[in-house]
Short mmCIF file of C-alpha atoms and ligand atoms in Angstrom, two decimals:
data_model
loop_
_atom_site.label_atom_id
_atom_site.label_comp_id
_atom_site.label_asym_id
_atom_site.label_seq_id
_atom_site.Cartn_x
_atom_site.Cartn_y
_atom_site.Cartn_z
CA UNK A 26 0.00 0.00 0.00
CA UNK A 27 1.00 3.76 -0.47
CA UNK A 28 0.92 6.50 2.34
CA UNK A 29 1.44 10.23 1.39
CA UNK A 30 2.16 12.26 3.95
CA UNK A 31 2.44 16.43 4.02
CA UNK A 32 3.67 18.49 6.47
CA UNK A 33 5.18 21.86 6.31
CA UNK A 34 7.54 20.94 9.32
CA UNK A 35 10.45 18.57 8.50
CA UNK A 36 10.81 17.43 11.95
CA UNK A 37 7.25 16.28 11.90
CA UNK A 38 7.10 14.79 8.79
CA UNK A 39 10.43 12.98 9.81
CA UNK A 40 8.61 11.94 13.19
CA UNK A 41 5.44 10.93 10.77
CA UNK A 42 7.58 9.02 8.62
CA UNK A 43 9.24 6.79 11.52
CA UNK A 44 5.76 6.10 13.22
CA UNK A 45 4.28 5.24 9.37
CA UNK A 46 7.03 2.76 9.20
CA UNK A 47 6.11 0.46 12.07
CA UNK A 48 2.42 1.40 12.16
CA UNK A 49 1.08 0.84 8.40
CA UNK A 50 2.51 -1.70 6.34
CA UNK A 51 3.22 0.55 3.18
CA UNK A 52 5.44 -0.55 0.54
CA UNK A 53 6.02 3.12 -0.43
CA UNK A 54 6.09 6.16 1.88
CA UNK A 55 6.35 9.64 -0.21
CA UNK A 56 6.80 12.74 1.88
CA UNK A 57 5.52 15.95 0.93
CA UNK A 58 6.70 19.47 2.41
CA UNK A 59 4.63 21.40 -0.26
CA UNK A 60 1.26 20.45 -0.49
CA UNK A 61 0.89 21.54 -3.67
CA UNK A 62 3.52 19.60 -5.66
CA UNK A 63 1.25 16.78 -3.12
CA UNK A 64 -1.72 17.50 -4.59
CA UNK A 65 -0.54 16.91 -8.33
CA UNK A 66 0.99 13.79 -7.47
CA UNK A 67 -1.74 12.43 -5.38
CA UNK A 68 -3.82 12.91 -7.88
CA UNK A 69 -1.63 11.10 -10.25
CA UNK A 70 -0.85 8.19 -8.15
CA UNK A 71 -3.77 7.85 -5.27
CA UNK A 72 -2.52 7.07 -2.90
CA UNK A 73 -4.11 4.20 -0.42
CA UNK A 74 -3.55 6.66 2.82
CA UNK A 75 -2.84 10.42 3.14
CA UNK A 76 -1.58 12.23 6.36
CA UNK A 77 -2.12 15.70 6.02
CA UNK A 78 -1.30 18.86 8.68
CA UNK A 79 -4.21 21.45 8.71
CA UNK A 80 -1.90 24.65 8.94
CA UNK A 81 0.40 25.02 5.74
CA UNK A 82 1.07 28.01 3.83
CA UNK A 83 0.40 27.98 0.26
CA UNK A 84 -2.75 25.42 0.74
CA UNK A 85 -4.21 23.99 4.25
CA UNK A 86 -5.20 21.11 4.60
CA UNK A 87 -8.64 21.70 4.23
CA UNK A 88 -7.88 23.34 0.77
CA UNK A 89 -5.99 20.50 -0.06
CA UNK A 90 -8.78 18.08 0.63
CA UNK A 91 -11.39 20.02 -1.35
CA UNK A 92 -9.34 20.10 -4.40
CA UNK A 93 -8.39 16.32 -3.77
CA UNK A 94 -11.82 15.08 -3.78
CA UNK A 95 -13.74 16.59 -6.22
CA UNK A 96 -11.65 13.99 -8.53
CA UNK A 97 -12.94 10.63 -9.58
CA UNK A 98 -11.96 7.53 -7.51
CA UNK A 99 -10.72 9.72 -4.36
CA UNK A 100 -14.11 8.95 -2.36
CA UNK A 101 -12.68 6.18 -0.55
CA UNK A 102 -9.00 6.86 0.10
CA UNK A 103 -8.91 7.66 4.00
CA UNK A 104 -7.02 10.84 5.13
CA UNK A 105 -5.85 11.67 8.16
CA UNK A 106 -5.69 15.73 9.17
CA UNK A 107 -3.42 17.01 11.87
CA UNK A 108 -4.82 19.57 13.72
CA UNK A 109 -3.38 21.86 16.29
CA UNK A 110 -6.43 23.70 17.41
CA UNK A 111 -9.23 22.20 19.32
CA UNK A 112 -11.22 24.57 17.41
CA UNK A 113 -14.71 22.66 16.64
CA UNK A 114 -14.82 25.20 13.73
CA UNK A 115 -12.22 23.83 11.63
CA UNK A 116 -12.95 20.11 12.43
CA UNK A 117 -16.86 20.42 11.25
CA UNK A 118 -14.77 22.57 7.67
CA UNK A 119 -12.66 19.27 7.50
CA UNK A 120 -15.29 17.07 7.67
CA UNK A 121 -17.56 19.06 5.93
CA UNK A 122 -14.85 18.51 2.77
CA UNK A 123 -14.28 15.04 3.37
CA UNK A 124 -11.46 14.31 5.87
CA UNK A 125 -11.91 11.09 7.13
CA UNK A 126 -10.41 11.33 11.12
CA UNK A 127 -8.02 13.93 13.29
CA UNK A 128 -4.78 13.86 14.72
CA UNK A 129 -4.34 16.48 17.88
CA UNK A 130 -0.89 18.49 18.18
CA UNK A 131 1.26 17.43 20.17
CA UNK A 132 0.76 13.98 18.40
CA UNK A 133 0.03 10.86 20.94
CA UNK A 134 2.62 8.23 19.03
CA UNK A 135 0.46 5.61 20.69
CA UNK A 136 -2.57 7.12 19.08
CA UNK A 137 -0.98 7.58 15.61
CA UNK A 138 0.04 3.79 15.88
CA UNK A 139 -3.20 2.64 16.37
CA UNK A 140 -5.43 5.19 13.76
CA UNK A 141 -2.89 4.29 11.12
CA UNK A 142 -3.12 0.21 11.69
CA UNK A 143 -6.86 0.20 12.11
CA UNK A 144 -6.95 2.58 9.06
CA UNK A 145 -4.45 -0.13 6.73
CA UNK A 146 -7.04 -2.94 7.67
CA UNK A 147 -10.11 -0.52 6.80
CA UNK A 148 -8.38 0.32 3.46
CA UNK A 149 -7.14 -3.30 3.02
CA UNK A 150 -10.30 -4.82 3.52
CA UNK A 151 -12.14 -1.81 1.14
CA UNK A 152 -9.42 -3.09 -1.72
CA UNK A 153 -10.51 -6.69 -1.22
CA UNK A 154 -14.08 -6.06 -1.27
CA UNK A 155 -13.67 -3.83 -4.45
CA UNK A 156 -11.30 -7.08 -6.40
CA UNK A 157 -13.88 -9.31 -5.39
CA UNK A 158 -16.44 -6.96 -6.80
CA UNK A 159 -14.90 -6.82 -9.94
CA UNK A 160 -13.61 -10.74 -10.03
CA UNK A 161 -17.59 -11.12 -9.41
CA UNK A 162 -19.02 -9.04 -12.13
CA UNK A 163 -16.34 -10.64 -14.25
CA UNK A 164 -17.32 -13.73 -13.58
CA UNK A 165 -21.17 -13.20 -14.52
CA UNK A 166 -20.57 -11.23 -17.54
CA UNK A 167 -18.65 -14.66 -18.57
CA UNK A 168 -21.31 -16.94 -17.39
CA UNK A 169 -23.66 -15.26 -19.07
CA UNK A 170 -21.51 -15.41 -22.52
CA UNK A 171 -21.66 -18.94 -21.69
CA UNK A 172 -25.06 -19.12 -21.56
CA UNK A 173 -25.97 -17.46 -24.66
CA UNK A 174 -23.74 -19.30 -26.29
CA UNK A 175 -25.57 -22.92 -24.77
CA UNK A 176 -28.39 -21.18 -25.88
CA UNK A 177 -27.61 -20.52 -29.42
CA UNK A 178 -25.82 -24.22 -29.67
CA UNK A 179 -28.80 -25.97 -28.08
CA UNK A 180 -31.24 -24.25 -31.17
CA UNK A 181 -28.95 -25.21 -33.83
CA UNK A 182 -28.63 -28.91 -32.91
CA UNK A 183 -32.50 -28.19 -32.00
CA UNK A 184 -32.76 -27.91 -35.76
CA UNK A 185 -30.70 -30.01 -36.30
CA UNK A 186 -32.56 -32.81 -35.33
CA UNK A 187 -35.42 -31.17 -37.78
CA UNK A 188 -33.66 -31.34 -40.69
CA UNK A 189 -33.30 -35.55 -40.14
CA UNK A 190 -36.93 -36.09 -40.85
CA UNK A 191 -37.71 -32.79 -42.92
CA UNK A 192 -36.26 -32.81 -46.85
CA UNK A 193 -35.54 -29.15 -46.34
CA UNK A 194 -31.56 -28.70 -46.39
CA UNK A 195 -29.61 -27.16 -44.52
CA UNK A 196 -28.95 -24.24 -46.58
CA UNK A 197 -32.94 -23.99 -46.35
CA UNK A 198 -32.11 -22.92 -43.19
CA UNK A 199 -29.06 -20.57 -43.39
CA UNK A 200 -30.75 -18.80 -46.52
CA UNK A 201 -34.45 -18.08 -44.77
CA UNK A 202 -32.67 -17.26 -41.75
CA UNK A 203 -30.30 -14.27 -43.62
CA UNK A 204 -32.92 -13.28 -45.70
CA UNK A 205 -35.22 -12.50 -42.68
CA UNK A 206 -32.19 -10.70 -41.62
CA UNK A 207 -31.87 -8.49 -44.48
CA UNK A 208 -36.15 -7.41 -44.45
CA UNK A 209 -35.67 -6.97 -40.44
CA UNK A 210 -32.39 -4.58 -41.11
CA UNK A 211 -34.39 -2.65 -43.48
CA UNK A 212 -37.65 -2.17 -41.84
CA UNK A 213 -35.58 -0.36 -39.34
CA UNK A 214 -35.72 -2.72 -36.52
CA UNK A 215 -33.42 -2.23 -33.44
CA UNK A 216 -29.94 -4.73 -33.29
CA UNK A 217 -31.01 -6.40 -30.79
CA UNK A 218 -34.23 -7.75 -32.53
CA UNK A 219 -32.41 -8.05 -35.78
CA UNK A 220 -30.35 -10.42 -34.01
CA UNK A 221 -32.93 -12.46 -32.30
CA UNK A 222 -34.91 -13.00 -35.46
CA UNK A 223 -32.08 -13.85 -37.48
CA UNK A 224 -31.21 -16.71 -34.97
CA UNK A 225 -34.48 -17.89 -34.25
CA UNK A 226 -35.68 -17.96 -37.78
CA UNK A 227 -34.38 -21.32 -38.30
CA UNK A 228 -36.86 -22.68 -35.52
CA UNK A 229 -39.89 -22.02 -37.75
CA UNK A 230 -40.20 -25.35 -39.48
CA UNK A 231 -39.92 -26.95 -36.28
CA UNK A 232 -43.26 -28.51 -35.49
CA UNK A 233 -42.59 -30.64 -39.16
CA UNK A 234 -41.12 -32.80 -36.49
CA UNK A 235 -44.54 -34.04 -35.50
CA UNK A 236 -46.03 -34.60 -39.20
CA UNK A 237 -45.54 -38.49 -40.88
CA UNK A 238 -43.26 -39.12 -43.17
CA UNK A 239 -46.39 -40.12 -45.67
CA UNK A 240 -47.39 -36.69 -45.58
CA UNK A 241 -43.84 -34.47 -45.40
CA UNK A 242 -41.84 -36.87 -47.51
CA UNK A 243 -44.87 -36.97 -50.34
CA UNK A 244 -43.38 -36.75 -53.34
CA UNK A 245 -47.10 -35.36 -54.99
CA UNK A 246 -49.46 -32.56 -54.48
CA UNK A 247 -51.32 -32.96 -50.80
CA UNK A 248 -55.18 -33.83 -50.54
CA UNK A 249 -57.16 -32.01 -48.35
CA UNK A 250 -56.85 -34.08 -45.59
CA UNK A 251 -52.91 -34.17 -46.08
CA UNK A 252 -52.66 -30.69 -46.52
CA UNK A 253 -54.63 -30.00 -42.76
CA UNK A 254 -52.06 -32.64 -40.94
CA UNK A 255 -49.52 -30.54 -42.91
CA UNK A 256 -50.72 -27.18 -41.27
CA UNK A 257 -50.69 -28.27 -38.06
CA UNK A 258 -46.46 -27.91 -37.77
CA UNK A 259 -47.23 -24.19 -36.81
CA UNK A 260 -49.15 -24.83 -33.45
CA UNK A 261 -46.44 -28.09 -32.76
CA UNK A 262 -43.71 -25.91 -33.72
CA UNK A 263 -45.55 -22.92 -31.12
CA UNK A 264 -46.19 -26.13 -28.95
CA UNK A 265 -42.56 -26.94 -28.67
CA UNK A 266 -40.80 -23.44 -28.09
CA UNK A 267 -43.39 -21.10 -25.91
CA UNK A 268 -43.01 -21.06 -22.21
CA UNK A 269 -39.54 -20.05 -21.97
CA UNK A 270 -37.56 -17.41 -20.23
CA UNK A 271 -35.44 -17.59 -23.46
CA UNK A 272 -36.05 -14.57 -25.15
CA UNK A 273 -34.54 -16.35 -28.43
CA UNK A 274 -36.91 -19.39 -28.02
CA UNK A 275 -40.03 -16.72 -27.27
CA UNK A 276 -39.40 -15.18 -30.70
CA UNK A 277 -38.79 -18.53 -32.44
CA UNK A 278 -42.31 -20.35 -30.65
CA UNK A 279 -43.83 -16.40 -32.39
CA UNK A 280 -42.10 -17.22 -35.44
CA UNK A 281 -43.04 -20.67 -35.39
CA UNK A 282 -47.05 -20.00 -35.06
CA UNK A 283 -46.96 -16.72 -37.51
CA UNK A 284 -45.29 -17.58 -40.60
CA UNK A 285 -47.95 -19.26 -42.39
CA UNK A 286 -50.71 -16.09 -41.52
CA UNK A 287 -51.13 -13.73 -44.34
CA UNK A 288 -51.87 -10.43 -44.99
CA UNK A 289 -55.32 -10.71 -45.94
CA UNK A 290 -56.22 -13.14 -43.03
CA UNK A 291 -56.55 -16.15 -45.06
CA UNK A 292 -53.61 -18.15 -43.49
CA UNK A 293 -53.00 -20.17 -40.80
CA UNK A 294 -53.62 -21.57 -38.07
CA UNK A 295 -55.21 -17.96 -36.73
CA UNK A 296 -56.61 -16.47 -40.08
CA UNK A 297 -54.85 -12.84 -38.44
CA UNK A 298 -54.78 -10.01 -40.38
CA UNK A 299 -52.03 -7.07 -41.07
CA UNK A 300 -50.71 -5.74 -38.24
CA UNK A 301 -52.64 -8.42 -35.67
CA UNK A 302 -49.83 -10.79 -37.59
CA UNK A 303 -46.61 -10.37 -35.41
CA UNK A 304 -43.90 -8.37 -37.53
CA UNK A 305 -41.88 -11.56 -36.68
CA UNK A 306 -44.10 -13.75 -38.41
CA UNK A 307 -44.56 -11.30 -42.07
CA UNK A 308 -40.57 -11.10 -42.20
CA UNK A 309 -40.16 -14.87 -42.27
CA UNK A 310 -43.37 -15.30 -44.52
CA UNK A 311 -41.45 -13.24 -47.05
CA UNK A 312 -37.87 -15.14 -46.98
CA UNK A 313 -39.43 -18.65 -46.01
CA UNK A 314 -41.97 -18.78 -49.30
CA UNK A 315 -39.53 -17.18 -51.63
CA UNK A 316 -36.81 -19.62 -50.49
CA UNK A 317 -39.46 -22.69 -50.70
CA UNK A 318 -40.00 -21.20 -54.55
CA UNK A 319 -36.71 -21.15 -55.44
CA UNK A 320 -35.51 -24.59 -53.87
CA UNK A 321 -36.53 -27.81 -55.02
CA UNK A 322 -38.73 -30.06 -52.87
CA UNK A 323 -39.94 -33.67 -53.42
CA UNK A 324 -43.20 -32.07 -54.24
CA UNK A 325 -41.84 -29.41 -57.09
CA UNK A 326 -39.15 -28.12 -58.80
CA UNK A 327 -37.19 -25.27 -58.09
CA UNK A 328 -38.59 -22.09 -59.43
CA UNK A 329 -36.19 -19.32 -61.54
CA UNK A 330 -35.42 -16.58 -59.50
CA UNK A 331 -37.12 -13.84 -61.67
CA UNK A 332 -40.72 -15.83 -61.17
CA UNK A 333 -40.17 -15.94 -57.56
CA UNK A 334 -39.79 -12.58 -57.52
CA UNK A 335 -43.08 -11.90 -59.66
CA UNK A 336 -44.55 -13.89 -57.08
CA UNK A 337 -44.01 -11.83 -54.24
CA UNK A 338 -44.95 -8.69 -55.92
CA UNK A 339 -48.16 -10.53 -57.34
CA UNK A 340 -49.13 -11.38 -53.48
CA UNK A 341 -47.76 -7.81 -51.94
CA UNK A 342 -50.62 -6.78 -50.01
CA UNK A 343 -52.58 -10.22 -50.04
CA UNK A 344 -50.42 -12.99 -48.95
CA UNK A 345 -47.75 -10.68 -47.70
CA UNK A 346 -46.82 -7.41 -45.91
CA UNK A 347 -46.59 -4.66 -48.55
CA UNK A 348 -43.43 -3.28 -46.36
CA UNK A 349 -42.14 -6.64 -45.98
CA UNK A 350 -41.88 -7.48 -50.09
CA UNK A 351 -40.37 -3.76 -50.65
CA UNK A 352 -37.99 -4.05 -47.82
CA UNK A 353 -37.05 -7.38 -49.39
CA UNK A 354 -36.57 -6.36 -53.03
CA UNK A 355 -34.74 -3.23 -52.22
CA UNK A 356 -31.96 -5.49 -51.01
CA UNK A 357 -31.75 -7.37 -53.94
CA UNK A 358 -28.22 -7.28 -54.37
CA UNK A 359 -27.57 -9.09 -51.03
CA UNK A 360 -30.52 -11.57 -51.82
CA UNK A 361 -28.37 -12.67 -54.69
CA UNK A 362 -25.29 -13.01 -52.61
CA UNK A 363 -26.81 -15.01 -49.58
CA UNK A 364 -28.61 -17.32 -52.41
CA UNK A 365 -25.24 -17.99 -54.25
CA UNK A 366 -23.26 -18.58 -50.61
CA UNK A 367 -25.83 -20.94 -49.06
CA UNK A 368 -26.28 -22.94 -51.82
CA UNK A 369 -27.42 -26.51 -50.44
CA UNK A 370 -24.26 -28.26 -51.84
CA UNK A 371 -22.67 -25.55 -49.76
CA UNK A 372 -20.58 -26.29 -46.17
CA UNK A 373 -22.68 -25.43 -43.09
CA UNK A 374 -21.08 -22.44 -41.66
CA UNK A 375 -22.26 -23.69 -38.15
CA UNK A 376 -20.38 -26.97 -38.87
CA UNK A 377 -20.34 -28.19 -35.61
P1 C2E B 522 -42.35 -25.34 -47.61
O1 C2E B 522 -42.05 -26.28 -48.69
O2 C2E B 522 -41.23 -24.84 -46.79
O3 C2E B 522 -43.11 -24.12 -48.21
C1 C2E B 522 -43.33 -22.95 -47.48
C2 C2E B 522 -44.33 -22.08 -48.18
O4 C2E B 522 -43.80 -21.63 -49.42
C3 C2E B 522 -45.62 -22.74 -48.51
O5 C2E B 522 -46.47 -22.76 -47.40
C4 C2E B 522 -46.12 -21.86 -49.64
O6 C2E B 522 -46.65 -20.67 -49.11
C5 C2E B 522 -44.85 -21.50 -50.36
N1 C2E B 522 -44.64 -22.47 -51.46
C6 C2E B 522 -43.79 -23.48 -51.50
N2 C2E B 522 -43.84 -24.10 -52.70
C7 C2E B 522 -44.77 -23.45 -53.42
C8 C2E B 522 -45.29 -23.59 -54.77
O7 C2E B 522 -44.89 -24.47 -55.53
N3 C2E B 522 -46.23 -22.71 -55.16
C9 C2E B 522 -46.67 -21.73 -54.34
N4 C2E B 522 -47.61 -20.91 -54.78
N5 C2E B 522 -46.21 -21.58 -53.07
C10 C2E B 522 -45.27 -22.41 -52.64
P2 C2E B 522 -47.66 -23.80 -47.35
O8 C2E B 522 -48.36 -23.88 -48.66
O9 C2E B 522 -48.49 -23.44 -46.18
O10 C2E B 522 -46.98 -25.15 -47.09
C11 C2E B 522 -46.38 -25.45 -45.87
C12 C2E B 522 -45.56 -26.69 -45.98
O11 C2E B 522 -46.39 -27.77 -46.38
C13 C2E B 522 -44.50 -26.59 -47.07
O12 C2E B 522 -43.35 -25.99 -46.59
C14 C2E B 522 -44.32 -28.07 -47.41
O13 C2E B 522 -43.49 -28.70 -46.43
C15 C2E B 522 -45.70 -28.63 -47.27
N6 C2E B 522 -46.39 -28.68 -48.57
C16 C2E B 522 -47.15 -27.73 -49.11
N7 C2E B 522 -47.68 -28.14 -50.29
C17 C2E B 522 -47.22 -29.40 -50.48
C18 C2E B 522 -47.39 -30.36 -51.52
O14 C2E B 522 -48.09 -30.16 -52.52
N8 C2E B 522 -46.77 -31.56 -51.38
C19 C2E B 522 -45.99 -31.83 -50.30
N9 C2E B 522 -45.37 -33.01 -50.22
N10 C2E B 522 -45.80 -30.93 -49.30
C20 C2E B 522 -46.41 -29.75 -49.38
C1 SIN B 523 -36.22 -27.81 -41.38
O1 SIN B 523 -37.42 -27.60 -41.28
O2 SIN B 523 -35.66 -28.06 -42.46
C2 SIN B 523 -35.37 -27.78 -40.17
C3 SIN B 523 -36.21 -27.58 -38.98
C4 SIN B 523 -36.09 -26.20 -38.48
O3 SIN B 523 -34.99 -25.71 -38.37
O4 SIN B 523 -37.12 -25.60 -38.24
C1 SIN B 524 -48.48 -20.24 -57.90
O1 SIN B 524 -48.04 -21.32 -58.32
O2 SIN B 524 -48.98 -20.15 -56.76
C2 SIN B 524 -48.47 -18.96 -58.76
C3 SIN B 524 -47.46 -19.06 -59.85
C4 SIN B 524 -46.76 -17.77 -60.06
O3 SIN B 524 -46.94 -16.84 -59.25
O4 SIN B 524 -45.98 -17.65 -60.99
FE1 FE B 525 -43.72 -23.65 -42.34
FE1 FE B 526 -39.34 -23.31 -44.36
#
């Protein structure tokens, strides 16, 4: 620890100095005889205990103390003012400016002893507190990283598991899930949810989990009846994710239940409308279907990108959010590069 100590008088400061050196286990002792060269360079180096003598010329101690504390990070550094006078007057100024306890002229060396040892633990035990503070705070922000980053695992091999009974591909997946990213980026949404869709995007296909292979794995159109087993992956897929504290796995169980709704309320499984439709669920209704149209399934071929396109601009405003489809084709540029990087002979960039 450091102790400053300032005193006008070299025999006190000498005396000071001798006490300091079997009372307070300091690895460095500076001594001051000018308080204001002691000012500078307590302020430079902050010391961990400061003796200080209340009449000086140039700057009392009192002065000395205002100026010291009105800088950052000098709150809890104890000092120690040596007073001559009994005067009540200058002790309530002192304390009034933040000294912490008084010394009485003549000094009582048995008194100095013990103030300056009880004052090292009290500083010594402040330091510790404040380490294990920080070591603390430390520690959670890491945890936490952890966390998100179980989190974020735990969906992908989530999805994983998906993608073994659904013919969708994994670059199904990565393509949907940038695409949403691009509409979300443009429609002004804040990081944060940017982020949150564009990871739990590739939840949204899900609840195919609970659909038979007869049906998913049909290599034909769906009847009727097929078709209404088929819907039901948005409620499973809702099924599986809501109820969490996960803020991810909240927007992906939204995602999950939204995506097939459409603008004019003739989706599913809700029949909402506009705006009742969460903004969630018309981003990845724009990037899912035009994906689906431009990938092949075991049900159809893969459509050219141009009629995909005519597609969305044909259902603007019926199957999808008018904002949505512009916010998507003013990004085409980036549409183009995300289709020609996740192609589905492509590496998975997860690759776990
Ligand atoms: P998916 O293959 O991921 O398709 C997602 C959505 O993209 C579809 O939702 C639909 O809105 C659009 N889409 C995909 N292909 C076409 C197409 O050829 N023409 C048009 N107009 N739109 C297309 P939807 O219709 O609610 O279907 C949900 C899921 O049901 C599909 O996901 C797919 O897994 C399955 N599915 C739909 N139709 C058939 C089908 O005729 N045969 C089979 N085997 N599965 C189907
Ligand atoms: C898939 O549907 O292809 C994978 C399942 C999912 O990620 O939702
Ligand atoms: C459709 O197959 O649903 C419409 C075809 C098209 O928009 O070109
Ligand atoms: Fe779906
Ligand atoms: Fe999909």
């Amino acid at each position: 620890m450091n102790l400053t100590i300032i005193d006008d008088n070299s025999t006190n400061l000498a005396l000071l100095e001798e006490i300091s050196k079997i009372a307070f286990p300091s690895e460095n002792i500076k001594l001051f005889s000018n308080p204001i060269e002691a000012l500078e360079e307590s302020l430079n180096t902050l010391p961990d205990l400061i003796l200080i003598d209340f009449m000086m010329p140039g700057l009392d101690g009192i002065e000395f103390v205002k100026k010291f504390r009105t800088k950052q990070n000098t709150k809890e550094i104890p000092i120690i003012m040596i007073t001559a006078s009994m005067e009540t007057d200058v002790k309530q100024r002192a304390l009034g400016v933040g000294v912490t306890d008084f010394l009485n002229k003549p000094l009582d060396v048995n008194e100095l002893k013990a103030r300056l040892s009880n004052l090292a633990e009290l500083r010594k035990s402040h330091l510790k507190l404040k380490n294990l503070n920080q070591w603390l705070s430390d520690e959670v922000l890491k945890a936490t990283e952890t966390i998100l980053k179980r989190e974020e695992e735990l969906i992908f091999r989530l999805s994983k598991a998906a993608e073994y009974r659904d013919p969708e591909t994994g670059g199904h997946i990565q393509r949907m899930a940038h695409y949403s990213r691009l509409i979300a980026i443009k429609l002004g949404l804040d990081d944060l949810k940017v982020e949150s869709i564009f990871k739990a995007a590739p939840m949204h296909d899900i609840g195919k989990m609970g659909i038979p292979d007869s049906i998913l794995l049909k290599p034909g159109v769906l009847d009727e009846f097929e078709f209404s087993i088929m819907k039901t992956h948005a409620m499973i897929g809702y099924n599986i994710l809501q109820g969490s504290n996960s803020s991810l796995l909240q927007v992906g169980a939204e995602i999950a239940i939204s995506h097939h709704e459409k603008w004019n309320g003739t989706g599913y499984p809700n029949h909402l409308k506009q705006n009742a439709i969460p903004k969630t669920g018309r981003i990845v209704a724009v990037a899912d279907v035009f994906d689906a149209l431009t990938s092949e399934r075991p049900y159809k071929k893969a459509w050219d990108i141009d009629r995909a396109k005519n597609h969305l601009i044909e259902l603007k405003g019926i199957h999808f959010d008018p904002d949505c489809v512009d916010a998507f084709l003013s990004s085409w540029d980036e549409v183009l590069e995300i289709k020609s990087k996740f192609r589905d002979d492509s590496q998975d960039i997860y690759s776990i």
